[in-house]
Coordinates of C-alpha atoms in Angstrom, one line a residue:
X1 CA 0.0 0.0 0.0
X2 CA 2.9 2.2 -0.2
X3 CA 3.7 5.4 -2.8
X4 CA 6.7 7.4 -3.5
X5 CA 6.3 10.8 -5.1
X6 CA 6.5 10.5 -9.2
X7 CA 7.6 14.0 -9.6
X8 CA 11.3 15.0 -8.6
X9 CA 12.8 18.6 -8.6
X10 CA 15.6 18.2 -11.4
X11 CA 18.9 19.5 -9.7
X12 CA 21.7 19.1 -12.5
X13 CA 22.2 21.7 -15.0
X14 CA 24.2 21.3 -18.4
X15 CA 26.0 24.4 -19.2
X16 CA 26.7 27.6 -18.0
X17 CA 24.0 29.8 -16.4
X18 CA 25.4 33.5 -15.8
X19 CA 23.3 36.5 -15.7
X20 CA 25.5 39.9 -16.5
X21 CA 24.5 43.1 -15.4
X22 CA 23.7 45.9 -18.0
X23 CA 24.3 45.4 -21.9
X24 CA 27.0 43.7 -24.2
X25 CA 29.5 45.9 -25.7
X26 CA 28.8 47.6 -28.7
X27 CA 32.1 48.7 -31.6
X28 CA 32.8 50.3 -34.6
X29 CA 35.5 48.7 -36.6
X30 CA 36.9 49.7 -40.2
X31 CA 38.5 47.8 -42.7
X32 CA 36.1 44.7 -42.2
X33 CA 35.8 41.7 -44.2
X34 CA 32.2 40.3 -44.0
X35 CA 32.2 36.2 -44.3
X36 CA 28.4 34.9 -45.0
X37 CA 27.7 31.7 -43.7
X38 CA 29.0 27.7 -45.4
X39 CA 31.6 29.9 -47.5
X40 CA 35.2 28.1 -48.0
X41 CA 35.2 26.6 -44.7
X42 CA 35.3 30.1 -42.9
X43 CA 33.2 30.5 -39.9
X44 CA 30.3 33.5 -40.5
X45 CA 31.5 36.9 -39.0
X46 CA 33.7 40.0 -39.6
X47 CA 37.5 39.3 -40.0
X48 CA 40.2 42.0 -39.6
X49 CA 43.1 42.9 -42.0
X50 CA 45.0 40.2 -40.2
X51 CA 41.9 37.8 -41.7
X52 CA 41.0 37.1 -37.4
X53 CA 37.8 36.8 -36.8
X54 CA 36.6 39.8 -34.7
X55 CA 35.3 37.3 -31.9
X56 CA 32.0 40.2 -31.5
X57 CA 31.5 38.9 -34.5
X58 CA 31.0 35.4 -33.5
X59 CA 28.5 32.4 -32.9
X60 CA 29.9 30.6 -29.6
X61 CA 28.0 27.7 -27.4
X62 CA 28.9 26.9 -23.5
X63 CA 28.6 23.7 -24.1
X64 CA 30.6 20.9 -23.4
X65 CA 32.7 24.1 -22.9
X66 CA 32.9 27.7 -24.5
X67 CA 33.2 27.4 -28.0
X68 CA 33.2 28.7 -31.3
X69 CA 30.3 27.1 -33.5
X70 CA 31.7 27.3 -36.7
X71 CA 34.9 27.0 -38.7
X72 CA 37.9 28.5 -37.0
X73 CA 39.3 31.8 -35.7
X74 CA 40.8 32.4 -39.0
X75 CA 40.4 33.1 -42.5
X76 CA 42.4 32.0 -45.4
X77 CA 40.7 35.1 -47.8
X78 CA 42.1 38.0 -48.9
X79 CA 40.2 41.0 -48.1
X80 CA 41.9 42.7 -51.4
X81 CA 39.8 39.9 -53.4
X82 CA 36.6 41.6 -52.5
X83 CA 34.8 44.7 -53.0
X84 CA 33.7 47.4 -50.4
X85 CA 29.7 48.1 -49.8
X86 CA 28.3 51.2 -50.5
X87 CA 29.9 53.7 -47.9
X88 CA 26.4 56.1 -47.8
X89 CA 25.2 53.6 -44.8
X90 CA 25.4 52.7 -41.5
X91 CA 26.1 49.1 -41.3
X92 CA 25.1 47.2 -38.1
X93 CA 26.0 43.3 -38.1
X94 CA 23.7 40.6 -37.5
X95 CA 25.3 37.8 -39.0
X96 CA 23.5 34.0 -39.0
X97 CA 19.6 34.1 -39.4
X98 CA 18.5 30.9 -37.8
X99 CA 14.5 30.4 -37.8
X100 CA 14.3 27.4 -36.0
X101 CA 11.8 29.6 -33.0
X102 CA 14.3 29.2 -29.9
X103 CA 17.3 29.7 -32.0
X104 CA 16.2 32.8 -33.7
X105 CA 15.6 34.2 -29.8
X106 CA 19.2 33.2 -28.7
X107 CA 21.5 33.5 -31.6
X108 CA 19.8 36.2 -33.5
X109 CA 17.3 38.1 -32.1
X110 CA 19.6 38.6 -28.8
X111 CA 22.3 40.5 -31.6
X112 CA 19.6 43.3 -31.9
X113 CA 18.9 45.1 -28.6
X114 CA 20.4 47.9 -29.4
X115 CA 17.9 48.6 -31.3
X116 CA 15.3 49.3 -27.9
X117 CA 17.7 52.7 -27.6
X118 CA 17.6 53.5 -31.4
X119 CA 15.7 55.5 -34.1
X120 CA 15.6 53.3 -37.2
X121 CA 16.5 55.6 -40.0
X122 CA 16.5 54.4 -43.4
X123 CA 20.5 55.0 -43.7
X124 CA 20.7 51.8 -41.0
X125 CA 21.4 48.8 -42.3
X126 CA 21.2 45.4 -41.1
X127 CA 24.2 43.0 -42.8
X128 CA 23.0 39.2 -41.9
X129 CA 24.5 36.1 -43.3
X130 CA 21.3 33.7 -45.4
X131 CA 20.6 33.1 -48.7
X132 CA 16.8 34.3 -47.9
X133 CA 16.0 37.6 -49.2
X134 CA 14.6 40.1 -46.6
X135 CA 11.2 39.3 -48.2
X136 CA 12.1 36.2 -47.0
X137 CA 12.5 36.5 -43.7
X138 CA 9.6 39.1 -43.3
X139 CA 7.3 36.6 -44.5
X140 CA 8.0 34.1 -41.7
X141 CA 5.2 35.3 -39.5
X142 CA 7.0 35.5 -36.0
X143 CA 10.1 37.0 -37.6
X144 CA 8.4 39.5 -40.1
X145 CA 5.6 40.6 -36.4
X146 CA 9.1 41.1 -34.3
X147 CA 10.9 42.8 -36.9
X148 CA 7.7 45.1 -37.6
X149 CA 7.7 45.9 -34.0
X150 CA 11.0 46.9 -33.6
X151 CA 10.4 49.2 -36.3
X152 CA 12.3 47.9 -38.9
X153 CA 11.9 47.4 -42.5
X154 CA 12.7 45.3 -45.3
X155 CA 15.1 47.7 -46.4
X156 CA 17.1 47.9 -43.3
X157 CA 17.9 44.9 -44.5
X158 CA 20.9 43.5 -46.6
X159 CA 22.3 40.0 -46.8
X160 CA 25.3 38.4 -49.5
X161 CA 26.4 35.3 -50.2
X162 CA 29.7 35.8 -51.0
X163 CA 32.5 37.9 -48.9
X164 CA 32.1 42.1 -48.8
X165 CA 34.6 44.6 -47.4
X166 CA 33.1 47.4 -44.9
X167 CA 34.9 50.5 -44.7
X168 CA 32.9 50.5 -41.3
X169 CA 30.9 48.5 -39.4
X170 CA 29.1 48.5 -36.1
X171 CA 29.4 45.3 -34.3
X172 CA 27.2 44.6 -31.3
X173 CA 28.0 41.3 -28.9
X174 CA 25.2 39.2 -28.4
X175 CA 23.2 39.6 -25.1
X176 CA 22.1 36.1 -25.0
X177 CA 24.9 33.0 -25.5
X178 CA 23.5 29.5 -25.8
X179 CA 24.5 27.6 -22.7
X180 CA 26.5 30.0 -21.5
X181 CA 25.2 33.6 -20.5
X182 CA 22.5 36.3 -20.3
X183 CA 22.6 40.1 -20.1
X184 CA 19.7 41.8 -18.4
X185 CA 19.1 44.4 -21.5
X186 CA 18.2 40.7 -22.8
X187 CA 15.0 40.4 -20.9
X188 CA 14.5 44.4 -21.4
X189 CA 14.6 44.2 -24.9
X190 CA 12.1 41.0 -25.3
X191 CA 9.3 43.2 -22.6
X192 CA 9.3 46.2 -24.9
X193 CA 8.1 43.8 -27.6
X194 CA 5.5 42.5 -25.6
X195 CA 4.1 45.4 -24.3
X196 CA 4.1 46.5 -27.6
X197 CA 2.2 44.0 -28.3
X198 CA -0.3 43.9 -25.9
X199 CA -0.9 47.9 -26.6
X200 CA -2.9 46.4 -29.7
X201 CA -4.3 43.4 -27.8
X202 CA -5.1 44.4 -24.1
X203 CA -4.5 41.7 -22.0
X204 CA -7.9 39.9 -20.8
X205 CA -6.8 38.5 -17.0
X206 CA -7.6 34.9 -16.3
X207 CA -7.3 32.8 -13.1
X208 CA -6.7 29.7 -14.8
X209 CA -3.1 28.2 -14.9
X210 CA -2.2 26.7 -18.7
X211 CA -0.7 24.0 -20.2
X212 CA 1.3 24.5 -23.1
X213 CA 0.5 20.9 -24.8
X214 CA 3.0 19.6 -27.8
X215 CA 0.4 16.6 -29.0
X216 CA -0.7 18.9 -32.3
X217 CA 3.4 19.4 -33.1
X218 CA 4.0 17.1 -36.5
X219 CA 7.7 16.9 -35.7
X220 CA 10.2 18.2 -33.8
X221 CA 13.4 17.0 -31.2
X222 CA 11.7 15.7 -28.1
X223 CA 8.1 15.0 -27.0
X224 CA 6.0 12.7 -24.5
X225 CA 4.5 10.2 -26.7
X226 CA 1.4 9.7 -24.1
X227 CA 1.3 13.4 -23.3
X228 CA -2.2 13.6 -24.4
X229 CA -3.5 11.4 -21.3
X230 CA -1.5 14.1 -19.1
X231 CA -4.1 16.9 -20.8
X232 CA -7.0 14.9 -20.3
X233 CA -6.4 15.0 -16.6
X234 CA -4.9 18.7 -16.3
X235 CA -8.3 19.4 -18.4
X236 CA -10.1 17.4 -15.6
X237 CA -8.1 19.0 -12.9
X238 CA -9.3 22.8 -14.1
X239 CA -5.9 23.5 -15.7
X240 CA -6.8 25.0 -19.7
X241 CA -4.6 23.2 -22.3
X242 CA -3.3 25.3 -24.9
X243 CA -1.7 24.4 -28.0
X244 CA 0.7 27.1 -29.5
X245 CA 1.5 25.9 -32.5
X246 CA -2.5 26.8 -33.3
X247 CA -1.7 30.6 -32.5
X248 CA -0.1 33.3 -34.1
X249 CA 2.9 35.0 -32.7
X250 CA 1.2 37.5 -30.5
X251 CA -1.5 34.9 -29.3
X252 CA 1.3 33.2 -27.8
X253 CA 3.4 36.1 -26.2
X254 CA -0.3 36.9 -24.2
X255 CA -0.6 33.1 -23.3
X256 CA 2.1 34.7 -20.4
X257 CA 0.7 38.4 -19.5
X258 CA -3.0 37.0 -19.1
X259 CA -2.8 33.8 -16.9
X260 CA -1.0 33.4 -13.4
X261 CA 0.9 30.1 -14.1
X262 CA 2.2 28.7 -17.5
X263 CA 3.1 24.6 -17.6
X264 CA 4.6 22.5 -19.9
X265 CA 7.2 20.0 -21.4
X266 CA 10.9 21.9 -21.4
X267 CA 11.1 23.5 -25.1
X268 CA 10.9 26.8 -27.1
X269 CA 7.0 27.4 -26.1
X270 CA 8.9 27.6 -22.6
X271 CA 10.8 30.5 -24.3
X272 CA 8.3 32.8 -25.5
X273 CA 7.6 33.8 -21.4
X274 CA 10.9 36.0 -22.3
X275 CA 8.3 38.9 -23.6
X276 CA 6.5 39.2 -20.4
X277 CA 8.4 40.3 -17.2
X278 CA 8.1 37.7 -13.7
X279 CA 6.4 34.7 -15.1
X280 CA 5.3 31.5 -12.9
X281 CA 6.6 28.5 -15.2
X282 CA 6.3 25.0 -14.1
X283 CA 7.8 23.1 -16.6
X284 CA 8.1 18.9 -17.1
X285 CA 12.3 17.8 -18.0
X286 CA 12.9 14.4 -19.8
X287 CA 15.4 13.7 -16.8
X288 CA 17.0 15.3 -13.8
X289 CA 19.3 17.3 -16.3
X290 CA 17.8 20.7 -17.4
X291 CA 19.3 22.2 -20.5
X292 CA 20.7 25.5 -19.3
X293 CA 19.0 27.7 -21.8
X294 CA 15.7 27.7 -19.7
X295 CA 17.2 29.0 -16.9
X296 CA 19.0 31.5 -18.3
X297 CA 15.6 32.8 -19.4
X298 CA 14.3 32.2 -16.4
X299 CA 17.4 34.6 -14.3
X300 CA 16.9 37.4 -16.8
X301 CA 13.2 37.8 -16.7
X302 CA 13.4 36.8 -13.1
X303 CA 10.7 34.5 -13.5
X304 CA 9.0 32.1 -10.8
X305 CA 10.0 28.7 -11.7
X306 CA 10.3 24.9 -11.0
X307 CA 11.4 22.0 -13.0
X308 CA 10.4 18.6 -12.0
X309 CA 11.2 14.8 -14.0
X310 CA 9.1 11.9 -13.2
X311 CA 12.2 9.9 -11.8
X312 CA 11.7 6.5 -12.9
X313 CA 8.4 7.1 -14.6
X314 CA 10.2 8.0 -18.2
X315 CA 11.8 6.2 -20.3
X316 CA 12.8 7.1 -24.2
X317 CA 11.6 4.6 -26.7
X318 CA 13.6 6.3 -28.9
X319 CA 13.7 8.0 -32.5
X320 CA 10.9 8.2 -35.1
X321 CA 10.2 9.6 -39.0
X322 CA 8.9 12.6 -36.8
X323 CA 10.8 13.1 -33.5
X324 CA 14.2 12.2 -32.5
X325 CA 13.5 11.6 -29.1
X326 CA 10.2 9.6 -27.8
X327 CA 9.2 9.6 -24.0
X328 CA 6.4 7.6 -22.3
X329 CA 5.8 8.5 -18.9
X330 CA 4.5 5.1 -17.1
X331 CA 2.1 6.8 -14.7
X332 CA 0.7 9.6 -16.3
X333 CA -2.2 10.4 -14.9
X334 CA -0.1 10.6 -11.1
X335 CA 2.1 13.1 -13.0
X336 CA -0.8 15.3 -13.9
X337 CA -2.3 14.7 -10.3
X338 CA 0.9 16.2 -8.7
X339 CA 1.2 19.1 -11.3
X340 CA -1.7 20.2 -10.2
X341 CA -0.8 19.9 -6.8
X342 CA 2.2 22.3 -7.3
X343 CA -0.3 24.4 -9.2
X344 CA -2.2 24.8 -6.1
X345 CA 0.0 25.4 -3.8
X346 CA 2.0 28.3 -6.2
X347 CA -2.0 29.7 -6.7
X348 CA -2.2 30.3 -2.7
X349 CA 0.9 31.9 -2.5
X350 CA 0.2 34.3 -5.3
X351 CA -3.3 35.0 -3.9
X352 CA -5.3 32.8 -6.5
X353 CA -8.0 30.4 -5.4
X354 CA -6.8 26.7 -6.1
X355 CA -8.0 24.4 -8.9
X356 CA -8.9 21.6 -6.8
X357 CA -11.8 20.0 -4.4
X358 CA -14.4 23.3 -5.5
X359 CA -16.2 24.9 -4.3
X360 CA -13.9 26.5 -1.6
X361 CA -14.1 28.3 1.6
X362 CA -12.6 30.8 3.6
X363 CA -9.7 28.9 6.1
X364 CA -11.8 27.9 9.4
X365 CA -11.7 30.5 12.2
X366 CA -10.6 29.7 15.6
X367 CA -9.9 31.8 18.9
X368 CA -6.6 32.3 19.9
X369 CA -3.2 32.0 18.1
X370 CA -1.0 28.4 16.5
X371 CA 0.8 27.7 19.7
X372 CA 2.3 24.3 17.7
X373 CA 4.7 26.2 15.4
X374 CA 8.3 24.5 15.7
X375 CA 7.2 22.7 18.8
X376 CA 8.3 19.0 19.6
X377 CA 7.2 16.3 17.4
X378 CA 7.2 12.8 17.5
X379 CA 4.9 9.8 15.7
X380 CA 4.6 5.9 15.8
X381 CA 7.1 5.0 13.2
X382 CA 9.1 6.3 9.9
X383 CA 8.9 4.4 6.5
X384 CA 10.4 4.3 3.3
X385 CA 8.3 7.8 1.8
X386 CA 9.6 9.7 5.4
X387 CA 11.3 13.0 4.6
X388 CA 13.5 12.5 7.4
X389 CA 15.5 9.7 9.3
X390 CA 14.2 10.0 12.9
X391 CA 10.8 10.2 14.3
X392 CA 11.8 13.4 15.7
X393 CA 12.7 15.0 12.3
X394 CA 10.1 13.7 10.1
X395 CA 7.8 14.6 12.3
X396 CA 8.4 18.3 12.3
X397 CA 7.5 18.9 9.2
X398 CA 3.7 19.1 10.3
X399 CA 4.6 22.0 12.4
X400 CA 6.6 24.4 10.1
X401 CA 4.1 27.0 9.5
X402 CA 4.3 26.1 5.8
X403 CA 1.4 24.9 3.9
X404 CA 2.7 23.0 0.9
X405 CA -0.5 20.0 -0.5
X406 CA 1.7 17.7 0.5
X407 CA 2.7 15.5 3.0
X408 CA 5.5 16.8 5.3
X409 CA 5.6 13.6 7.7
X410 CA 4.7 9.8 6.8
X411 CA 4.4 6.7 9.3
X412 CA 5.0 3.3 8.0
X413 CA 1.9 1.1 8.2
X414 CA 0.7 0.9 11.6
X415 CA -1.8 -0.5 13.8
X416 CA -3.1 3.0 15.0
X417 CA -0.5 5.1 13.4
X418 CA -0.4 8.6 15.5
X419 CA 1.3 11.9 15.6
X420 CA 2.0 13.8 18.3
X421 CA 2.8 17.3 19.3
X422 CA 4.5 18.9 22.6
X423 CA 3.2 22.2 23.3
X424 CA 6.0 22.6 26.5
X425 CA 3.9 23.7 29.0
X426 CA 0.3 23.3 29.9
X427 CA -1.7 25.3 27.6
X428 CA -5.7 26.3 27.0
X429 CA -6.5 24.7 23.7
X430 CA -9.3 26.3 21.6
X431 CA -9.1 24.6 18.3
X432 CA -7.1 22.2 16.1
X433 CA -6.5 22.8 12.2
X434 CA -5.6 19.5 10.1
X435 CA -4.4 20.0 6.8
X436 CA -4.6 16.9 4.8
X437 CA -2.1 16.0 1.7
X438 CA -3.5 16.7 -1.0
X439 CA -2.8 14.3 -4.0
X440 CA -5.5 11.6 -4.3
X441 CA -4.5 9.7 -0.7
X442 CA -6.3 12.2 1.4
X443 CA -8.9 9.3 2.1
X444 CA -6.3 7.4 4.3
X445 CA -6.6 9.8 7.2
X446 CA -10.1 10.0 7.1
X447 CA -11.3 8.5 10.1
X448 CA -9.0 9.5 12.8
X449 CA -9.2 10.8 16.4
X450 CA -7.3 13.7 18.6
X451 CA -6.3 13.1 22.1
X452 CA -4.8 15.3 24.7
X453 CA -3.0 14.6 27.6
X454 CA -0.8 16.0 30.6
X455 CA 2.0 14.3 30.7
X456 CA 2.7 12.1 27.1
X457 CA 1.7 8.9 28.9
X458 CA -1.9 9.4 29.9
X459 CA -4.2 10.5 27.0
X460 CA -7.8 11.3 26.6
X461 CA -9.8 11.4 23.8
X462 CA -10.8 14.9 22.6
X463 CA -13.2 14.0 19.4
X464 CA -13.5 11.3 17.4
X465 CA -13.5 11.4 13.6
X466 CA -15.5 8.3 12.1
X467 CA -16.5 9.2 8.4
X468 CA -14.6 7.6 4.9
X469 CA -15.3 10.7 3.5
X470 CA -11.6 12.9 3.8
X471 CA -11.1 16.6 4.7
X472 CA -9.1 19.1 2.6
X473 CA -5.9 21.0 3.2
X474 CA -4.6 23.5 1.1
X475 CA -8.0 24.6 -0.5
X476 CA -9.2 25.5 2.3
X477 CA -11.3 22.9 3.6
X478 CA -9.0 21.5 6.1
X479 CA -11.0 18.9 9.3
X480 CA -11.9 21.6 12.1
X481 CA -11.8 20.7 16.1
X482 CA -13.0 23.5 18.0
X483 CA -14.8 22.4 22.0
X484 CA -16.6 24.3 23.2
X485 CA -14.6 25.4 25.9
X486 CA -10.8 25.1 26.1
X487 CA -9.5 22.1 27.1
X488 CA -6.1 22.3 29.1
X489 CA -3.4 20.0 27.8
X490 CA 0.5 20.0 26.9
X491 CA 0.7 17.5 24.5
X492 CA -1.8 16.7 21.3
X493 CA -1.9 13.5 19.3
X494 CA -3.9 12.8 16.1
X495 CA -4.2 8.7 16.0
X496 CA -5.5 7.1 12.8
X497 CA -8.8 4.7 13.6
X498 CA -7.3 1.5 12.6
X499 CA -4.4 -0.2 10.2
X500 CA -2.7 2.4 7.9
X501 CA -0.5 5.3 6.8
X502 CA -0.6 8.6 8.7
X503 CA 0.5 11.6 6.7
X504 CA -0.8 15.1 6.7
X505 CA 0.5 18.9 5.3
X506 CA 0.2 20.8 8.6
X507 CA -1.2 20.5 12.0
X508 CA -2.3 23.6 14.1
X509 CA -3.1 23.9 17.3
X510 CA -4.3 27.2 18.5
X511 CA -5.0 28.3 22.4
X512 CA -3.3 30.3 25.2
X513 CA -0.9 29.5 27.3
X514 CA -1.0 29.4 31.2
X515 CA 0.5 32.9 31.3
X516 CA -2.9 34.0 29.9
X517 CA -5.5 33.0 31.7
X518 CA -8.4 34.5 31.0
X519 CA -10.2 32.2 29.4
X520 CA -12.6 29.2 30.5
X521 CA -11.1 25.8 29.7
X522 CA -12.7 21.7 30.4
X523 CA -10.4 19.8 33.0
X524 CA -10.1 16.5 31.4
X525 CA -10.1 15.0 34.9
X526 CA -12.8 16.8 35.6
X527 CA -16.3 17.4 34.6
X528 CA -16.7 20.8 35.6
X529 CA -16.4 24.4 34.3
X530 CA -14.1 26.3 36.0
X531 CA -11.9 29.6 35.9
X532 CA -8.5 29.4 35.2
X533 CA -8.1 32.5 36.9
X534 CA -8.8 30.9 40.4
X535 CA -6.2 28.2 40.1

């Protein structure tokens, strides 16, 4: 009857993951020879009179380590073998077009923030290395809607495919590196465009977290072969599935601006958060390893985010005509159950109402204040899904103060497993809070009684709960114990009715202590009303 978590927080990274301060640099150079992409072995970029490449100029990856893409640092052309461009413009390099989505974000739109601190005059022009016309590349729609934002035209445009001398050139350094770094002006730069957009499409708020689903992509590098039955229950669970590839550009970039939490499998849709500032991202990795790209995103735009694998729920059956890697996840409806667990909880910290168990209510009221916080804890036993080692530890978790949907202590399975708190001192108890876990085994501490007692040895029972039907947590509907009176106590225990697991999100206990007393509390040796006061 046991269950370990499916979902793991991935904690490896591959490559580097440096945020910079500011912008790149930003040159002039004279004398330049321009070198287009595949041309006589020659990596792309601008090559002095010494024919080395002006490393500005360059594409570079951090990975294994830094890098230069293509070719070498070196040319074996003569600058004197080629003419010089008109010298009536103002030439600013771009250099490689790629239009593979994420690519074109990294490697070339990154190469044109200086541009968010520029008029565009028609004298400016944009020296790139493809054989696609600017007509071309305007007509891609993503490409042609940034490029139109940013103010530029088609004829800021220029590309070759052979070598051409610049009497002068403006090189800026990339503000985005693949695997390597990020500049802030990065995440700057991407805003502007999507407040630009949503000036001409005012964002429409929703409460409703997304899902950014990949099962209408015909091809691509990676994908969940089974995803669709992850949907099915995010759909079920009150999380809207979205699939981008069905919208336009700027459909895509409001995705992020108009709902409070963004999901999804790691890849480019990921990406497109870079045009809206603080996102919260809770994306699924193929394995503990998280390509570092994501997370340089994520430190620029200073998003809110979490990465989780289900760790020894995936396994790659391998490539297809379509996809070069295919991943089925074995239990994918427990995948989509603790998604929206983590959903929930980032909801109530951001002030949302959660998805799950509706309708909700306001958190129970009791009388006095948590007198359990960082207490004493102890329970029956530890098992194999305990977050800790020792009774002692494990058991603390139910006493942090942190609400979380899921459970933060676990007994093995026990005749009668229980829980207990010390509260140190004899204290006037007004009301218990139990906050069950909340990710489909909430039924196992259903029935369930609290019992109070002096001294840890000799208990008495407070109330007794005897229905199969659980209580909530997180959403609000946690099991409420309030007597009628207080009842004075030291120590607390919640005992499971029966053979099973014991495992809860929080436990509060609220009431005064001794110091206080004026209040009316129930003797549980006697039957009688009394005043503390008196004593």
């Amino acid at each position: 009857m046991g269950e370990e978590m499916i979902l793991s927080h991935c904690d490896s990274v591959y490559g580097g993951e440096t945020l910079l301060k500011g912008a790149p640099r930003i040159d002039s150079y004279e004398d330049i020879l321009f070198v287009p992409e595949n041309y006589m072995d020659s990596a792309p970029g601008c090559y002095d009179r010494g024919k080395k490449l002006i490393t500005a100029s360059g594409v570079f990856l951090g990975i294994p380590d830094n890098h230069l893409i293509f070719g070498d640092y070196f040319t074996n052309l003569d600058a004197l073998n080629y003419e010089f461009a008109e010298k009536t413009a103002h030439y600013f390099y771009l250099g490689p077009i790629n239009t593979h989505y994420g690519h074109f974000l990294t490697i070339t739109l990154s190469r044109l923030w200086w541009v968010l601190n520029n008029n565009i005059e028609d004298n400016i022009k944009i020296v790139y290395s493809d054989k696609r016309t600017p007509e071309d590349l305007f007509s891609i729609p993503y490409i042609g809607e940034i490029f139109n934002i940013l103010g530029l035209k088609e004829s800021n445009f220029i590309n070759s495919t052979i070598p051409v001398r610049f009497e002068k050139i403006t090189i800026p350094e990339p503000s985005f590196e693949e695997n390597n770094f990020v500049y802030e002006i990065f995440a700057k730069f991407c805003n502007h465009i999507g407040d630009e957009i949503e000036v001409s499409n005012p964002a429409s708020i929703s409460k409703i977290p997304v899902y950014l689903a990949k099962t209408k992509i015909n091809s691509g590098v990676s994908r969940i072969k089974n995803e669709h039955i992850i949907c099915e229950r995010l759909k079920k669970n009150g999380i809207e599935i979205i699939f981008p590839e069905k919208l336009n550009f700027r459909q895509q970039v409001m995705i992020f601006r108009e709902h409070p939490i963004v999901l999804g499998s790691m890849g480019s849709a990921l990406h497109t958060g870079i045009f809206t500032p603080k996102n919260n991202i809770i994306g699924i990795s193929y394995g503990n390893e998280i390509w570092s790209n994501q997370l340089l995103f994520d430190k620029a735009n200073q998003n809110n985010s979490i990465y989780f694998y289900p760790k020894g729920n995936i396994y790659n059956i391998g490539r297809d005509e379509y996809f070069g890697n295919n991943f089925i996840i074995t239990d994918p409806i427990g995948v989509a159950d603790e998604l929206s667990v983590n959903v929930d909880n980032l909801l109530s910290i951001k002030g949302f109402s959660p998805l799950l168990n509706k309708p909700k209510s306001e958190l129970p009221f009791i009388n006095g204040k948590i007198i359990s916080k960082d207490k004493p804890t102890t329970q029956s036993s530890i098992s194999l899904w305990s977050k800790k080692n020792t009774v002692e530890l494990d058991s603390a978790g139910a006493v942090s103060g942190f609400l979380k949907g899921t459970y933060q202590f676990h007994t093995d399975f026990d005749e009668n497993a229980w829980w207990q708190v010390d509260l140190e001192e004899k204290s006037y108890v007004t009301g218990v809070l139990l906050f069950n876990r909340f990710e489909g085994l909430e039924h196992r501490s259903a029935r369930l009684k609290l019992l109070g007692s002096y001294d840890g040895e000799n208990w008495e029972v407070l109330t007794i709960r005897d229905e199969n039907f659980p209580f909530g947590g997180i959403d609000g509907n946690p099991y409420k114990w309030q007597p009628e009176v207080p009842v004075e106590i030291r120590f607390l225990r919640v005992q499971i009715i029966g053979k099973n697991y014991l495992h809860l999100d929080q436990v509060q206990v609220f009431g005064f202590s001794k110091d206080n007393p004026d209040h009316l509390c129930y003797r549980l040796e006697e039957s009688e009303i009394w005043a503390a006061k008196g004593e």
